[in-house]
Amino acid sequence: MAEGLHLEGIRIARGDVTLLRVDAHIAPGEVLTLMGPSGSGKSTLLSYVMGDLPRAFRGTGRVTLDGRDLAGLPPEARRIGLLHQDPLLFPHLSVAANLAFGLPRGGTRAERRATVDTALSQIGLDGYGHRDPATLSGGQGARVALMRVLLSRPRALLLDEPFSKLDAARRGQTRDLVFTRAREAGVPILLVTHDAADAQAAAGPVIELS
Amino acid sequence: MLRPLPLLTTLVLAGPVLFGLAGTILPAFGYLVPGADRPFAHVLEWPGLPRALAVSVISGVLATLGALAGAALILAGWYGTRAFGWLERVLSPVLAVPHAAAALGFAFLIAPSGWVARIPAVALGWERAPDLLILGDRWGLSLAAGLIAKELPFLLLMMLAALPQVDAPARLRVARSLGQGRVAAWAKAIFPGLYAQVRLPVLVVLVFGMTNVDVAVILGPSTPPPLAVQVTRWMTDPDLAMRAVAAAGGLALLTATLGILLLWLLAERLAGRIGRAWIWSGHGAPEGALRGAGLVLGGGSAVMVLVGLAALALWSVAARWSYPDLAPEVLTWRSWSRFGPDMAEVALLTLVIAAAATLVSLFLVIGCLEAEHRFGLTLSQRALWLLYLPLLVPQVAFLPGLQLLPLKLGLGPSVWLVLAGHVVFVLPYVFLSLAGPFRAWDGRLAAVAAGLGTSPNRVLWHIRLPMLTGALLVAAAIGVAVSVGQYLPTLLLGGGRVTTLVTEAVALSSGGDRRAIGVWGLGQAGAALLPFALALVVPAIVFRNRRGMRHG
């Protein structure tokens, strides 16, 4: 059972107050949903898994990814991708450069450009490479953010309320795209949300937080 | 009453610069100053010109690159860590120390008789000071180092103030989750946006580095000196015809400054291209080395200035301090009783000028901000350039004209002219410091008060300004510190007859009396630091029973 993301005896506390406790295993390609109201410490848990827990909080417990203990590793060494409710595209870079940002090293310049172009066409944004990210619609931005994180070839994905800012029409479409692509990537996925429809669409185990 | 204030402020900022430039250009081309003979030819034939220009450019560019890189690396490598909190605490007092006092302290450190030479002498048993010129080296490297120490905290503060506008924590998080190390993530995802926010302050540092006089007199080479220092020498030459030469020299330096600014803007574009290529390549950065460099530059700046002040303090109470001892044998108050009374008298005049310049500035700034609030007369991006105008045009390029033109109109140098000159440089800093808190004030309180039948003036005087006590005091402290540090306006507009702490300290620096320099240098540092201490203490006392007025 070394494959996937293990959360063993995780406890997140602020001062002496325990915010949450979690024990879970997420297999590759599986989506685990954490449901809970705001303030239940869901996002703090993601920070703990990412390795950038704010100093006001304390986290204990073991996180292993594909058998590798993540304790003490900086965020950049964990190979965990993150999707937020905002696409958080870098505003000073073109859409293409945003996609290239997380591309692992290697390959010639032309190969890297080709990879980015292919990725753009996969999300239906052919020819959008030179665009300013600020000119994209909400749904387009979300797709670019998804593709950017997938191109960085993460070994796990964390989704932090990724659909909450999209309008109802886009939400379903984007949700389907994210789950399909993420499953294809074959990595464990941890979804944090307060929307029951997200949990349903994820079609995986659900942990309810209070 | 309120409506004309924005226009008046514009005149206060732009008027002296344009008027002064005119007053510099005319004599440089042979008008206005009788007996001037081809001033430009005189400047061009001056044998020291190439070296003087080179030193100005080298020290200015190195100082800007060093301070910018240092501030950026501290943020990139350490923001949010405990080390950053520590760095911030030791660097903020450095910001308030006037340039001249910091430079004098730094000069004490690196002089052949300073700790930099004494420590190896004690360790290795040297009998005499090494014959190695560090202070005032020919290429202005020690000058650049001194400038870095002072400008790094300034740029760091400017970057910290701009940080909320670039959404740094979220961007950093995404960049790191995409596999970039802390420093690389910061450089690729945050720095470009942050630089756009602090670009004007960076250009101010570049211009100041190339054209300042007080630091250059203390730390720069002397034959030939940096061009700005030479222009000042011509300006204060007893032969009045030399004023025209000074004006021509000032214009030459202005031209060089504009050229370097242009190159800087080109370099910005080039750096942008390189940065994008770096992002496309996916390569990281040498994280450990860069974090170390940030710590060394930041910590080094603080140590240089603070230990320099300690050296000033120790010399001011030293009875006998022979080489290579690390501390004086006997301490005495003799230097203080000898120079103290004179110093205190000059300090009083210095602080009176500073207080007056700050009050005038506060009046204009509050007027502008209140007019903006009431009539929506907002300051546009162009107005921001206006605010920076007196800081971006070299002082040596327009102050000579500002002395010459009034003289032609029958207004000789005087303390009033000095005061007016100080306002031009104090006002931008007071504005920049107060605008944020003033605009961030909760406008609903004004609506509530108006609902209770309160007039807008009463709201301003009885609600808004009292609530902004802390911010007003900080702005006032900054204004006083800026005024206390003004060397060239005091020297030129006072015609050598108005003596403040900075003119006296710089004048003493060429002599060798370390005890006098210690007393005067500390006096200047104290005059600038005291208001900051008050600005922190006073609100805490006044509002000790008001929890809503405390921060954090």
Coordinates of C-alpha atoms in Angstrom, one line a residue, chain B:
Chain B
M1 CA -9.7 77.5 1.3
L2 CA -9.3 73.8 0.4
R3 CA -9.7 73.9 -3.4
P4 CA -6.5 75.8 -4.3
L5 CA -4.3 73.5 -2.2
P6 CA -3.7 70.8 -4.8
L7 CA -2.6 73.5 -7.3
L8 CA -0.4 75.2 -4.7
T9 CA 1.2 71.9 -3.9
T10 CA 1.9 71.3 -7.5
L11 CA 3.6 74.7 -7.7
V12 CA 5.6 73.9 -4.6
L13 CA 6.9 70.7 -6.1
A14 CA 7.4 71.6 -9.8
G15 CA 8.1 75.4 -9.4
P16 CA 11.4 75.3 -7.7
V17 CA 12.6 72.5 -10.0
L18 CA 11.7 74.3 -13.2
F19 CA 12.7 77.7 -11.9
G20 CA 16.0 76.2 -10.7
L21 CA 16.7 74.4 -13.9
A22 CA 16.2 77.7 -15.8
G23 CA 18.5 79.4 -13.3
T24 CA 21.1 76.8 -14.0
I25 CA 20.8 76.7 -17.8
L26 CA 21.0 80.4 -18.3
P27 CA 24.4 80.9 -16.6
A28 CA 25.8 77.7 -18.1
F29 CA 25.3 79.4 -21.5
G30 CA 26.9 82.7 -20.4
Y31 CA 23.9 84.7 -19.2
L32 CA 23.1 86.0 -15.7
V33 CA 26.6 85.7 -14.3
P34 CA 28.9 88.6 -15.2
G35 CA 32.5 87.8 -16.1
A36 CA 31.7 84.1 -17.0
D37 CA 33.9 83.0 -19.8
R38 CA 32.7 80.0 -21.8
P39 CA 31.6 78.0 -18.8
F40 CA 31.1 74.7 -20.7
A41 CA 34.6 74.9 -22.2
H42 CA 35.9 75.3 -18.6
V43 CA 34.1 72.2 -17.4
L44 CA 35.2 70.1 -20.5
E45 CA 38.8 71.2 -20.1
W46 CA 38.9 70.3 -16.4
P47 CA 41.4 67.4 -16.3
G48 CA 39.5 65.5 -13.6
L49 CA 36.2 65.3 -15.6
P50 CA 36.5 61.8 -17.0
R51 CA 37.4 60.3 -13.7
A52 CA 34.9 62.4 -11.8
L53 CA 32.1 61.3 -14.1
A54 CA 33.2 57.7 -13.9
V55 CA 33.2 57.7 -10.1
S56 CA 29.7 59.3 -10.1
V57 CA 28.4 56.6 -12.5
I58 CA 30.1 53.7 -10.8
S59 CA 29.1 54.5 -7.3
G60 CA 25.5 55.3 -8.4
V61 CA 24.9 52.2 -10.4
L62 CA 26.7 49.9 -8.0
A63 CA 24.8 51.4 -5.0
T64 CA 21.4 50.9 -6.8
L65 CA 22.2 47.4 -8.0
G66 CA 23.4 46.4 -4.5
A67 CA 20.5 47.9 -2.6
L68 CA 17.9 46.5 -5.0
A69 CA 19.5 43.1 -5.1
G70 CA 19.9 43.1 -1.3
A71 CA 16.3 44.2 -0.6
A72 CA 14.9 41.7 -3.1
L73 CA 17.0 38.8 -1.8
I74 CA 16.1 39.4 1.8
L75 CA 12.4 39.3 0.8
A76 CA 12.9 36.3 -1.6
G77 CA 14.9 34.3 0.8
W78 CA 13.5 35.2 4.2
Y79 CA 10.1 36.8 4.1
G80 CA 7.9 35.2 6.8
T81 CA 10.7 33.6 8.7
R82 CA 12.0 34.6 12.1
A83 CA 15.3 35.8 10.5
F84 CA 13.2 38.3 8.5
G85 CA 11.6 39.7 11.6
W86 CA 15.0 40.2 13.1
L87 CA 16.4 41.8 9.9
E88 CA 13.4 44.2 9.8
R89 CA 14.0 45.3 13.3
V90 CA 17.7 46.1 12.9
L91 CA 17.2 47.7 9.5
S92 CA 14.4 50.1 10.4
P93 CA 16.5 52.4 12.7
V94 CA 19.1 52.5 9.9
L95 CA 16.5 54.0 7.6
A96 CA 16.1 57.0 10.0
V97 CA 19.8 57.7 10.4
P98 CA 20.7 60.6 8.2
H99 CA 23.0 59.9 5.3
A100 CA 25.8 62.1 6.6
A101 CA 25.9 60.6 10.1
A102 CA 25.8 57.1 8.7
A103 CA 28.6 57.9 6.3
L104 CA 30.7 59.4 9.0
G105 CA 30.3 56.3 11.2
F106 CA 31.1 54.1 8.2
A107 CA 34.2 56.2 7.5
F108 CA 35.3 55.7 11.0
L109 CA 35.0 51.9 10.6
I110 CA 37.0 51.6 7.4
A111 CA 39.6 54.4 8.0
P112 CA 43.1 53.1 8.6
S113 CA 42.5 53.8 12.2
G114 CA 39.1 52.1 12.3
W115 CA 38.0 48.8 13.6
V116 CA 38.4 47.2 10.2
A117 CA 42.1 47.7 10.4
R118 CA 42.5 47.4 14.2
I119 CA 40.9 44.0 14.5
P120 CA 43.4 42.2 12.2
A121 CA 46.2 44.4 13.7
V122 CA 45.4 43.1 17.2
A123 CA 45.0 39.5 15.9
L124 CA 48.2 39.5 13.9
G125 CA 50.3 41.8 16.0
W126 CA 50.8 44.7 13.5
E127 CA 52.5 47.7 14.9
R128 CA 51.4 50.3 12.4
A129 CA 48.3 50.8 10.3
P130 CA 48.4 49.1 6.9
D131 CA 49.1 51.3 4.0
L132 CA 45.9 50.4 2.2
L133 CA 43.4 52.9 1.1
I134 CA 39.9 51.7 1.7
L135 CA 38.2 54.9 2.6
G136 CA 37.9 57.3 -0.3
D137 CA 39.3 54.8 -2.8
R138 CA 39.9 56.1 -6.4
W139 CA 36.9 54.3 -7.9
G140 CA 34.3 55.2 -5.3
L141 CA 33.8 51.6 -4.1
S142 CA 33.6 52.5 -0.5
L143 CA 31.2 55.3 -1.4
A144 CA 29.0 52.7 -3.2
A145 CA 29.2 50.4 -0.1
G146 CA 28.1 53.2 2.2
L147 CA 25.2 54.1 -0.1
I148 CA 24.1 50.4 -0.3
A149 CA 24.0 50.3 3.5
K150 CA 21.7 53.4 3.6
E151 CA 19.5 52.7 0.5
L152 CA 18.9 49.0 1.1
P153 CA 16.6 49.6 4.1
F154 CA 14.8 52.3 2.0
L155 CA 14.1 50.0 -0.9
L156 CA 13.1 47.1 1.5
L157 CA 10.6 49.4 3.2
M158 CA 9.2 50.5 -0.2
M159 CA 8.9 46.8 -1.3
L160 CA 7.2 45.8 1.9
A161 CA 4.7 48.6 1.5
A162 CA 3.9 47.5 -2.1
L163 CA 3.7 43.8 -1.2
P164 CA 0.0 43.6 -0.5
Q165 CA -0.7 44.8 -4.0
V166 CA 1.0 41.8 -5.6
D167 CA -0.8 39.0 -3.7
A168 CA 2.5 37.5 -2.7
P169 CA 1.5 34.6 -0.4
A170 CA -0.8 33.0 -2.9
R171 CA 1.5 33.5 -5.9
L172 CA 4.4 32.1 -3.9
R173 CA 2.4 29.1 -2.8
V174 CA 1.4 28.3 -6.4
A175 CA 5.0 28.8 -7.7
R176 CA 6.5 26.5 -5.1
S177 CA 3.9 23.8 -5.6
L178 CA 5.0 24.0 -9.3
G179 CA 8.4 22.9 -8.2
Q180 CA 10.3 26.2 -7.8
G181 CA 12.4 26.8 -4.8
R182 CA 11.7 29.7 -2.5
V183 CA 14.1 32.2 -4.1
A184 CA 13.4 31.1 -7.7
A185 CA 9.6 31.2 -7.1
W186 CA 9.9 34.7 -5.6
A187 CA 12.0 36.0 -8.5
K188 CA 9.8 34.5 -11.2
A189 CA 6.4 35.0 -9.8
I190 CA 6.5 38.1 -7.5
F191 CA 9.5 40.2 -8.3
P192 CA 8.4 41.5 -11.7
G193 CA 5.1 42.9 -10.3
L194 CA 6.8 44.2 -7.2
Y195 CA 9.5 46.0 -9.2
A196 CA 6.8 47.8 -11.2
Q197 CA 5.5 49.1 -7.9
V198 CA 8.8 50.3 -6.6
R199 CA 10.3 51.5 -9.8
L200 CA 10.2 55.3 -9.0
P201 CA 12.0 54.8 -5.6
V202 CA 14.6 52.7 -7.4
L203 CA 15.2 55.5 -9.9
V204 CA 15.4 57.9 -7.0
V205 CA 18.1 55.8 -5.5
L206 CA 20.0 55.7 -8.8
V207 CA 19.8 59.5 -9.2
F208 CA 20.8 60.1 -5.6
G209 CA 23.7 57.6 -5.8
M210 CA 25.1 59.4 -8.8
T211 CA 24.6 63.0 -7.7
N212 CA 24.6 63.2 -3.9
V213 CA 27.1 65.5 -2.3
D214 CA 27.2 64.8 1.5
V215 CA 28.0 61.1 1.4
A216 CA 30.3 61.6 -1.6
V217 CA 32.4 64.2 0.4
I218 CA 32.7 61.9 3.3
L219 CA 33.3 58.5 1.6
G220 CA 34.3 59.4 -2.0
P221 CA 37.7 60.1 -3.5
S222 CA 39.0 63.6 -3.3
T223 CA 41.2 64.2 -6.3
P224 CA 39.2 64.3 -8.4
P225 CA 36.0 64.0 -6.4
P226 CA 32.7 62.7 -7.8
L227 CA 31.3 65.3 -10.2
A228 CA 28.6 66.5 -7.8
V229 CA 31.2 67.3 -5.2
Q230 CA 33.2 69.3 -7.8
V231 CA 30.1 71.2 -8.9
T232 CA 29.6 72.2 -5.2
R233 CA 33.2 73.3 -4.9
W234 CA 32.8 75.6 -8.0
M235 CA 29.5 76.8 -6.5
T236 CA 31.1 77.8 -3.3
D237 CA 34.2 79.3 -4.9
P238 CA 34.9 82.9 -3.8
D239 CA 35.2 83.9 -7.4
L240 CA 31.6 84.6 -8.4
A241 CA 32.4 83.8 -12.1
M242 CA 32.8 80.2 -11.1
R243 CA 29.0 80.0 -10.5
A244 CA 28.6 79.8 -14.2
V245 CA 31.1 76.9 -14.4
A246 CA 29.2 75.2 -11.6
A247 CA 26.0 75.6 -13.5
A248 CA 27.6 74.1 -16.6
G249 CA 29.0 71.3 -14.5
G250 CA 25.5 70.7 -13.0
L251 CA 24.1 70.4 -16.5
A252 CA 26.8 68.0 -17.5
L253 CA 25.9 65.8 -14.6
L254 CA 22.2 66.1 -15.4
T255 CA 22.9 64.9 -18.9
A256 CA 25.0 62.0 -17.6
T257 CA 22.2 61.1 -15.2
L258 CA 19.6 61.2 -18.0
G259 CA 21.8 58.9 -20.1
I260 CA 22.2 56.4 -17.2
L261 CA 18.5 56.5 -16.6
L262 CA 17.9 55.7 -20.2
L263 CA 20.3 52.8 -20.0
W264 CA 18.6 51.6 -16.9
L265 CA 15.3 51.5 -18.6
L266 CA 16.8 49.5 -21.5
A267 CA 18.4 47.2 -18.9
E268 CA 15.0 46.7 -17.4
R269 CA 13.7 45.4 -20.7
L270 CA 16.7 43.2 -21.2
A271 CA 16.3 41.8 -17.7
G272 CA 12.6 41.1 -18.5
R273 CA 13.6 39.1 -21.6
I274 CA 16.2 37.1 -19.7
G275 CA 13.7 36.5 -16.9
R276 CA 11.1 35.1 -19.4
A277 CA 13.8 32.9 -21.0
W278 CA 14.6 31.6 -17.5
I279 CA 11.0 30.9 -16.7
W280 CA 10.6 29.0 -20.0
S281 CA 13.8 27.0 -19.3
G282 CA 12.4 25.6 -16.0
H283 CA 15.8 26.1 -14.3
G284 CA 15.9 27.0 -10.7
A285 CA 18.3 29.2 -8.7
P286 CA 21.2 28.5 -6.4
E287 CA 18.9 28.8 -3.4
G288 CA 21.4 28.5 -0.5
A289 CA 23.9 30.9 -2.0
L290 CA 21.2 33.6 -2.8
R291 CA 19.6 33.3 0.7
G292 CA 23.0 33.7 2.2
A293 CA 23.8 36.7 0.0
G294 CA 20.5 38.3 1.2
L295 CA 21.3 37.7 4.8
V296 CA 24.9 39.1 4.4
L297 CA 23.8 42.2 2.5
G298 CA 21.0 43.0 4.9
G299 CA 22.8 42.1 8.1
G300 CA 26.0 43.8 6.7
S301 CA 24.1 47.0 6.0
A302 CA 22.7 47.1 9.5
V303 CA 26.0 46.3 11.1
M304 CA 27.9 48.9 9.0
V305 CA 25.6 51.7 10.0
L306 CA 24.9 50.7 13.6
V307 CA 28.5 49.8 14.5
G308 CA 29.6 53.0 12.7
L309 CA 27.3 54.9 15.1
A310 CA 28.9 53.1 18.0
A311 CA 32.3 54.1 16.7
L312 CA 31.1 57.8 16.6
A313 CA 29.8 57.4 20.2
L314 CA 33.1 55.9 21.4
W315 CA 35.2 58.5 19.8
S316 CA 33.1 61.3 21.3
V317 CA 33.9 60.0 24.8
A318 CA 37.5 58.8 24.2
A319 CA 40.3 60.4 26.0
R320 CA 43.2 58.5 24.6
W321 CA 42.7 55.7 22.0
S322 CA 46.0 54.5 20.6
Y323 CA 46.5 52.1 17.7
P324 CA 45.8 49.2 17.6
D325 CA 43.7 49.0 20.8
L326 CA 40.1 48.0 20.2
A327 CA 38.7 50.5 22.8
P328 CA 39.9 53.8 24.3
E329 CA 42.0 53.5 27.5
V330 CA 40.1 56.2 29.3
L331 CA 36.7 57.7 28.8
T332 CA 35.9 61.3 29.3
W333 CA 33.1 63.9 28.8
R334 CA 35.6 66.5 27.7
S335 CA 34.7 66.4 24.0
W336 CA 31.0 66.9 24.9
S337 CA 31.7 69.8 27.2
R338 CA 33.9 71.3 24.5
F339 CA 31.7 70.8 21.4
G340 CA 28.4 70.1 23.1
P341 CA 27.1 73.6 23.7
D342 CA 27.8 74.7 20.1
M343 CA 26.3 71.5 18.8
A344 CA 23.1 72.0 20.9
E345 CA 22.7 75.5 19.6
V346 CA 23.0 74.4 16.0
A347 CA 20.7 71.4 16.8
L348 CA 18.0 73.8 17.9
L349 CA 18.1 75.8 14.7
T350 CA 18.2 72.5 12.7
L351 CA 15.1 71.2 14.5
V352 CA 13.3 74.6 14.2
I353 CA 13.8 74.5 10.4
A354 CA 12.9 70.8 10.3
A355 CA 9.7 71.4 12.3
A356 CA 8.7 74.4 10.2
A357 CA 9.3 72.6 6.9
T358 CA 7.4 69.6 8.2
L359 CA 4.4 71.7 9.4
V360 CA 4.2 73.4 6.0
S361 CA 4.4 70.0 4.3
L362 CA 1.8 68.5 6.6
F363 CA -0.6 71.4 5.9
L364 CA -0.3 71.0 2.1
V365 CA -0.5 67.2 2.2
I366 CA -3.5 67.1 4.5
G367 CA -5.1 69.8 2.3
C368 CA -4.5 67.8 -0.9
L369 CA -5.7 64.5 0.6
E370 CA -8.8 66.2 2.1
A371 CA -9.6 67.9 -1.2
E372 CA -9.2 64.5 -2.9
H373 CA -11.7 63.1 -0.3
R374 CA -14.3 65.9 -0.6
F375 CA -14.1 66.9 -4.2
G376 CA -12.7 63.8 -5.8
L377 CA -9.7 65.7 -7.0
T378 CA -7.7 62.5 -7.2
L379 CA -4.1 62.4 -8.0
S380 CA -3.4 60.5 -11.1
Q381 CA -0.3 58.5 -12.1
R382 CA 1.1 61.7 -13.5
A383 CA 0.8 63.3 -10.1
L384 CA 2.9 60.5 -8.7
W385 CA 5.7 61.5 -11.1
L386 CA 5.2 65.1 -10.0
L387 CA 5.7 64.0 -6.4
Y388 CA 8.9 62.3 -7.3
L389 CA 10.1 65.2 -9.5
P390 CA 12.2 67.0 -6.9
L391 CA 13.8 63.6 -6.0
L392 CA 14.4 62.5 -9.6
V393 CA 16.1 65.7 -10.8
P394 CA 19.6 65.9 -9.3
Q395 CA 19.9 68.5 -6.6
V396 CA 23.1 69.9 -8.1
A397 CA 21.3 70.5 -11.4
F398 CA 18.7 72.9 -10.0
L399 CA 19.8 74.2 -6.6
P400 CA 22.5 76.4 -8.2
G401 CA 19.8 78.0 -10.2
L402 CA 17.6 78.3 -7.2
Q403 CA 20.4 80.3 -5.5
L404 CA 21.3 82.4 -8.6
L405 CA 17.8 83.5 -9.7
P406 CA 16.6 84.9 -6.4
L407 CA 19.9 86.7 -6.1
K408 CA 19.2 88.4 -9.4
L409 CA 15.8 89.4 -8.0
G410 CA 17.4 90.9 -4.9
L411 CA 16.7 87.9 -2.6
G412 CA 20.0 86.9 -1.0
P413 CA 20.6 83.6 0.7
S414 CA 18.7 83.4 3.9
V415 CA 17.2 81.0 6.4
W416 CA 13.8 81.6 4.7
L417 CA 15.2 80.4 1.4
V418 CA 16.6 77.4 3.2
L419 CA 13.2 76.6 4.7
A420 CA 11.5 76.9 1.3
G421 CA 14.1 74.6 -0.1
H422 CA 13.6 72.0 2.6
V423 CA 9.8 72.0 2.0
V424 CA 10.5 70.9 -1.6
F425 CA 12.2 67.7 -0.4
V426 CA 10.2 67.1 2.7
L427 CA 6.8 67.3 1.1
P428 CA 7.1 64.2 -1.2
Y429 CA 8.1 62.0 1.7
V430 CA 5.4 63.3 4.0
F431 CA 2.9 62.8 1.2
L432 CA 4.0 59.2 0.5
S433 CA 3.9 58.3 4.2
L434 CA 0.5 59.8 5.0
A435 CA -1.4 59.1 1.8
G436 CA -1.9 55.4 2.6
P437 CA -3.3 55.7 6.1
F438 CA -5.3 58.8 5.2
R439 CA -7.1 57.0 2.3
A440 CA -7.5 53.8 4.2
W441 CA -9.5 55.6 6.9
D442 CA -13.0 54.2 7.3
G443 CA -15.2 56.8 5.4
R444 CA -18.4 55.4 7.0
L445 CA -17.4 57.3 10.2
A446 CA -17.6 60.5 8.3
A447 CA -21.1 59.5 7.1
V448 CA -22.1 58.8 10.6
A449 CA -20.8 62.1 11.9
A450 CA -22.5 64.0 9.0
G451 CA -25.7 62.3 10.0
L452 CA -25.2 63.8 13.5
G453 CA -25.0 67.2 11.9
T454 CA -21.2 67.6 11.9
S455 CA -19.6 69.8 9.3
P456 CA -16.9 68.4 7.1
N457 CA -14.3 70.6 8.8
R458 CA -15.3 69.4 12.2
V459 CA -15.1 65.8 10.9
L460 CA -11.6 66.5 9.7
W461 CA -10.3 68.2 12.9
H462 CA -12.2 66.2 15.5
I463 CA -12.5 62.7 14.0
R464 CA -10.2 62.0 11.1
L465 CA -7.0 63.7 12.2
P466 CA -7.2 62.5 15.9
M467 CA -7.8 59.0 14.6
L468 CA -4.7 59.3 12.4
T469 CA -2.5 60.5 15.2
G470 CA -0.1 57.7 14.8
A471 CA 0.2 58.1 11.1
L472 CA 0.6 61.9 11.4
L473 CA 3.4 61.5 13.9
V474 CA 5.2 59.0 11.8
A475 CA 4.8 61.3 8.7
A476 CA 6.1 64.2 10.8
A477 CA 9.1 62.1 12.1
I478 CA 9.9 61.2 8.5
G479 CA 9.7 64.9 7.5
V480 CA 12.0 66.0 10.3
A481 CA 14.5 63.2 9.4
V482 CA 14.5 64.3 5.8
S483 CA 15.0 67.9 6.7
V484 CA 17.8 67.1 9.2
G485 CA 19.6 65.3 6.4
Q486 CA 19.4 68.0 3.7
Y487 CA 22.9 69.1 3.0
L488 CA 23.1 70.8 -0.4
P489 CA 19.9 73.0 0.0
T490 CA 21.1 74.2 3.3
L491 CA 24.6 75.0 2.0
L492 CA 23.6 76.6 -1.2
L493 CA 20.4 78.4 -0.3
G494 CA 21.9 79.5 3.0
G495 CA 24.9 80.9 1.2
G496 CA 27.1 79.3 3.8
R497 CA 25.7 81.5 6.5
V498 CA 23.0 79.0 7.7
T499 CA 24.7 76.3 9.7
T500 CA 22.8 73.1 10.5
L501 CA 24.0 69.8 12.0
V502 CA 24.6 68.3 8.6
T503 CA 26.6 71.2 7.1
E504 CA 28.8 71.3 10.2
A505 CA 29.3 67.5 10.3
V506 CA 30.3 67.4 6.6
A507 CA 32.6 70.4 7.0
L508 CA 34.3 68.7 9.9
S509 CA 34.7 65.4 8.0
S510 CA 37.7 66.8 6.0
G511 CA 39.5 67.7 9.1
G512 CA 40.9 65.1 11.4
D513 CA 39.3 65.8 14.7
R514 CA 37.5 62.5 15.4
R515 CA 36.2 63.6 18.7
A516 CA 34.4 66.6 17.2
I517 CA 33.1 64.5 14.4
G518 CA 31.8 62.0 17.0
V519 CA 29.9 64.6 18.8
W520 CA 28.4 66.3 15.7
G521 CA 27.7 63.1 13.9
L522 CA 25.8 61.7 16.9
G523 CA 24.0 65.0 17.3
Q524 CA 22.7 64.7 13.7
A525 CA 21.7 61.1 14.2
G526 CA 19.9 61.9 17.4
A527 CA 18.0 64.8 15.9
A528 CA 16.6 62.5 13.2
L529 CA 16.0 59.5 15.5
L530 CA 14.3 61.4 18.4
P531 CA 11.1 62.2 16.5
F532 CA 10.7 58.6 15.5
A533 CA 11.0 57.5 19.1
L534 CA 8.4 60.1 20.0
A535 CA 6.1 59.0 17.1
L536 CA 6.1 55.5 18.6
V537 CA 5.7 56.5 22.3
V538 CA 3.2 59.4 22.1
P539 CA 0.2 57.5 20.6
A540 CA 0.8 54.6 23.1
I541 CA 0.4 57.1 26.0
V542 CA -2.4 59.3 24.6
F543 CA -4.5 56.3 23.6
R544 CA -3.6 54.0 26.5
N545 CA -7.4 53.7 27.3
R546 CA -8.5 53.2 23.7
R547 CA -8.3 49.6 22.6
G548 CA -9.6 50.4 19.1
M549 CA -6.7 52.8 18.5
R550 CA -4.1 50.1 18.9
H551 CA -2.7 48.1 16.1
G552 CA -2.4 44.4 15.7

